[in-house]
């Protein structure tokens, strides 16, 4: 058995792996003990990826849907020829693309998809970011002038870490690449975990239970205390920031005494937390998915950074720092015009783009709403929006109205079972890779390149190769940067590997094509297959070079945030007929909707269940193991109940990524329930500054499920 060194690309730590290969097939995956950061660690998903790699349910040949709704095998030539011909009957502005989460872990997938749409002149670019992280990027655009300038907590030097809506002991970090993150967290003097649930991370550290969707109130209260008690870093503010006075006036209206009934946190506890944060010799406030998916996610992301800034903890050792990646995405994005926020607006709802992304929750409406730019052809790659966007039943009905629907994926899933074509793609072990999008998030500056471990099975192709082939057939060059399009016109073939090598060699650590001895190139990285540590710590003192604002200063009170804070103050208490608030949660053995067909991850009698506090279960008339009917203003689902003291009273939690009825046999046997049927997809239901889905803090009620009770009408209509 040959041992080939590589790295995992399921989630952001990018842990080192060693693949055992026999006869061109991966037969074993194990953690890489020589990886400088992960040092022999990998999570269960990384070990189980071999079962996805070799899954008999995997699509390995192009498929075409027949008139009976079944799929038949066709040739690449036949599939791409027909797709190209049908695209010719659709206006370029009517072509859309949805890319799921795994696309962000490929150095080629995202670039070629966005390049394809830009070459067509279509604005219809949608990703899983609008169910995950886009408001983090929008907050960066408002603060720093670019959505690609994103700080991370300096975990290896911080003394006080405030984590809001993050569960890194399960997620392993997000917008944060920290292999062995548990060890890094244990080295921090004080970690406070703000979460409505006593999560796996909260159990190990100091848990501050908060009511769902109340994070903005907590952060405003902390800022109010810091200004009121003179705990700001005035030197830092005068040197680097504008709007501190206006921010002070804004937060003055939100003292913790006024919001303690909304957060469930006593005012004095908030005051103590604010004082301790400001006094710490190196403090960082950090939020992730749980903080992004409420009604005010952009405001929350903004306030987290504002808290770092006003206490002088932005761009300082132990605070929130800015990675200096080997491929500087912020500079490249600025040069080619990809660092956008609000450059485009969605047809439906008028929401701003975030790095070119428009709100995926609106896909169904964009398909059904007539007029210029109506979506008539949709490509979906590495994604399953029927399960990941709100009200998937409505999206399924809209998919039937398309003139063309094409999926690039590993499986037949709940979305692409409606596609005209399913085109088979590679796993990450079947392609070379350089994690360009994620290198700036490492808490220890690091870079690693990998060649493909094995050849793709059957007729699987990389996404960029499919896009390239289709583009040639319709006469476009699939590149966002105009110089690349010009090179393509004179016959120069651009590949991801060539492009990555140029970007790496001309970057801050590059060899400048031989002018800098010992600098980086793909060749140099191939000689160091376990990766290279580039520095002991993330650089500080880099803020001036990161800022893209008009006057080169951090904006602490942009108009959009001031207005959003006013809207927050005007929100009402909600409908008493829906007394509970629903949140999501990530499971250690799940990753969105695509890893429930691996036996190793599904063993042990896994059940998709609603977590409830004992008092809430008793009030609802349900016991542990019972089925409950869970209803929201948008729909209802029936789901088993797990009663647990980990939940705060008034809060229930249901994991996402379930509700299977695709072409994966094991996943279908453990189907579970699609939690996003309880969320709304109308423009009024979306977070205003980004169009992010509202998936945390959904008002719900729970009652005993009646015999024969099913899912919501939307789910029933979508069922096969």
JSON list of C-alpha atoms in Angstrom, two decimals, residues 130-131 135 213 292-298 346 348-351 359-362 365 389-392 394 564 567 571 578 632-635 676-699:
[
{"chain": "A", "resi": 130, "resn": "UNK", "atom": "CA", "xyz": [-26.10, 33.58, 2.46]},
{"chain": "A", "resi": 131, "resn": "UNK", "atom": "CA", "xyz": [-26.97, 30.78, 4.90]},
{"chain": "A", "resi": 135, "resn": "UNK", "atom": "CA", "xyz": [-22.74, 39.24, 6.94]},
{"chain": "A", "resi": 213, "resn": "UNK", "atom": "CA", "xyz": [-31.12, 36.46, 18.52]},
{"chain": "A", "resi": 292, "resn": "UNK", "atom": "CA", "xyz": [-24.64, 35.32, 11.83]},
{"chain": "A", "resi": 293, "resn": "UNK", "atom": "CA", "xyz": [-28.07, 33.78, 11.35]},
{"chain": "A", "resi": 294, "resn": "UNK", "atom": "CA", "xyz": [-30.32, 36.05, 13.39]},
{"chain": "A", "resi": 295, "resn": "UNK", "atom": "CA", "xyz": [-32.27, 39.08, 12.24]},
{"chain": "A", "resi": 296, "resn": "UNK", "atom": "CA", "xyz": [-29.31, 41.42, 12.89]},
{"chain": "A", "resi": 297, "resn": "UNK", "atom": "CA", "xyz": [-26.30, 39.33, 11.88]},
{"chain": "A", "resi": 298, "resn": "UNK", "atom": "CA", "xyz": [-24.39, 42.13, 10.16]},
{"chain": "A", "resi": 346, "resn": "UNK", "atom": "CA", "xyz": [-31.05, 41.60, -6.31]},
{"chain": "A", "resi": 348, "resn": "UNK", "atom": "CA", "xyz": [-36.32, 40.72, -5.85]},
{"chain": "A", "resi": 349, "resn": "UNK", "atom": "CA", "xyz": [-36.01, 42.69, -2.61]},
{"chain": "A", "resi": 350, "resn": "UNK", "atom": "CA", "xyz": [-33.13, 44.94, -3.71]},
{"chain": "A", "resi": 351, "resn": "UNK", "atom": "CA", "xyz": [-30.55, 43.26, -1.45]},
{"chain": "A", "resi": 359, "resn": "UNK", "atom": "CA", "xyz": [-29.29, 35.95, -1.41]},
{"chain": "A", "resi": 360, "resn": "UNK", "atom": "CA", "xyz": [-29.89, 32.27, -2.18]},
{"chain": "A", "resi": 361, "resn": "UNK", "atom": "CA", "xyz": [-33.16, 32.40, -0.23]},
{"chain": "A", "resi": 362, "resn": "UNK", "atom": "CA", "xyz": [-34.59, 34.34, -3.19]},
{"chain": "A", "resi": 365, "resn": "UNK", "atom": "CA", "xyz": [-38.69, 33.97, -6.48]},
{"chain": "A", "resi": 389, "resn": "UNK", "atom": "CA", "xyz": [-32.25, 27.52, 1.93]},
{"chain": "A", "resi": 390, "resn": "UNK", "atom": "CA", "xyz": [-35.49, 28.45, 3.70]},
{"chain": "A", "resi": 391, "resn": "UNK", "atom": "CA", "xyz": [-38.71, 26.94, 2.33]},
{"chain": "A", "resi": 392, "resn": "UNK", "atom": "CA", "xyz": [-37.11, 24.30, 0.12]},
{"chain": "A", "resi": 394, "resn": "UNK", "atom": "CA", "xyz": [-41.14, 26.43, -2.80]},
{"chain": "A", "resi": 564, "resn": "UNK", "atom": "CA", "xyz": [-29.73, 49.07, 11.83]},
{"chain": "A", "resi": 567, "resn": "UNK", "atom": "CA", "xyz": [-34.26, 49.22, 13.82]},
{"chain": "A", "resi": 571, "resn": "UNK", "atom": "CA", "xyz": [-38.30, 45.50, 17.29]},
{"chain": "A", "resi": 578, "resn": "UNK", "atom": "CA", "xyz": [-44.99, 30.97, 19.32]},
{"chain": "A", "resi": 632, "resn": "UNK", "atom": "CA", "xyz": [-43.43, 28.25, 13.02]},
{"chain": "A", "resi": 633, "resn": "UNK", "atom": "CA", "xyz": [-45.18, 31.07, 11.16]},
{"chain": "A", "resi": 634, "resn": "UNK", "atom": "CA", "xyz": [-43.79, 29.54, 7.95]},
{"chain": "A", "resi": 635, "resn": "UNK", "atom": "CA", "xyz": [-44.34, 25.79, 8.26]},
{"chain": "A", "resi": 676, "resn": "UNK", "atom": "CA", "xyz": [-35.30, 25.02, 7.07]},
{"chain": "A", "resi": 677, "resn": "UNK", "atom": "CA", "xyz": [-38.94, 24.36, 6.24]},
{"chain": "A", "resi": 678, "resn": "UNK", "atom": "CA", "xyz": [-39.58, 26.39, 9.39]},
{"chain": "A", "resi": 679, "resn": "UNK", "atom": "CA", "xyz": [-37.79, 29.47, 8.00]},
{"chain": "A", "resi": 680, "resn": "UNK", "atom": "CA", "xyz": [-39.20, 32.13, 5.69]},
{"chain": "A", "resi": 681, "resn": "UNK", "atom": "CA", "xyz": [-37.84, 33.00, 2.26]},
{"chain": "A", "resi": 682, "resn": "UNK", "atom": "CA", "xyz": [-39.76, 36.22, 1.55]},
{"chain": "A", "resi": 683, "resn": "UNK", "atom": "CA", "xyz": [-37.70, 39.42, 1.36]},
{"chain": "A", "resi": 684, "resn": "UNK", "atom": "CA", "xyz": [-39.24, 40.60, 4.63]},
{"chain": "A", "resi": 685, "resn": "UNK", "atom": "CA", "xyz": [-37.90, 37.46, 6.33]},
{"chain": "A", "resi": 686, "resn": "UNK", "atom": "CA", "xyz": [-34.24, 38.10, 5.41]},
{"chain": "A", "resi": 687, "resn": "UNK", "atom": "CA", "xyz": [-31.54, 40.06, 7.22]},
{"chain": "A", "resi": 688, "resn": "UNK", "atom": "CA", "xyz": [-31.69, 43.48, 5.66]},
{"chain": "A", "resi": 689, "resn": "UNK", "atom": "CA", "xyz": [-28.02, 44.37, 5.09]},
{"chain": "A", "resi": 690, "resn": "UNK", "atom": "CA", "xyz": [-27.10, 41.13, 3.29]},
{"chain": "A", "resi": 691, "resn": "UNK", "atom": "CA", "xyz": [-30.24, 39.10, 2.58]},
{"chain": "A", "resi": 692, "resn": "UNK", "atom": "CA", "xyz": [-28.95, 36.39, 4.93]},
{"chain": "A", "resi": 693, "resn": "UNK", "atom": "CA", "xyz": [-31.44, 33.69, 5.88]},
{"chain": "A", "resi": 694, "resn": "UNK", "atom": "CA", "xyz": [-32.97, 34.00, 9.36]},
{"chain": "A", "resi": 695, "resn": "UNK", "atom": "CA", "xyz": [-32.20, 30.53, 10.75]},
{"chain": "A", "resi": 696, "resn": "UNK", "atom": "CA", "xyz": [-31.51, 31.27, 14.44]},
{"chain": "A", "resi": 697, "resn": "UNK", "atom": "CA", "xyz": [-34.17, 32.52, 16.81]},
{"chain": "A", "resi": 698, "resn": "UNK", "atom": "CA", "xyz": [-37.15, 31.42, 14.70]},
{"chain": "A", "resi": 699, "resn": "UNK", "atom": "CA", "xyz": [-40.39, 31.67, 16.73]}
]
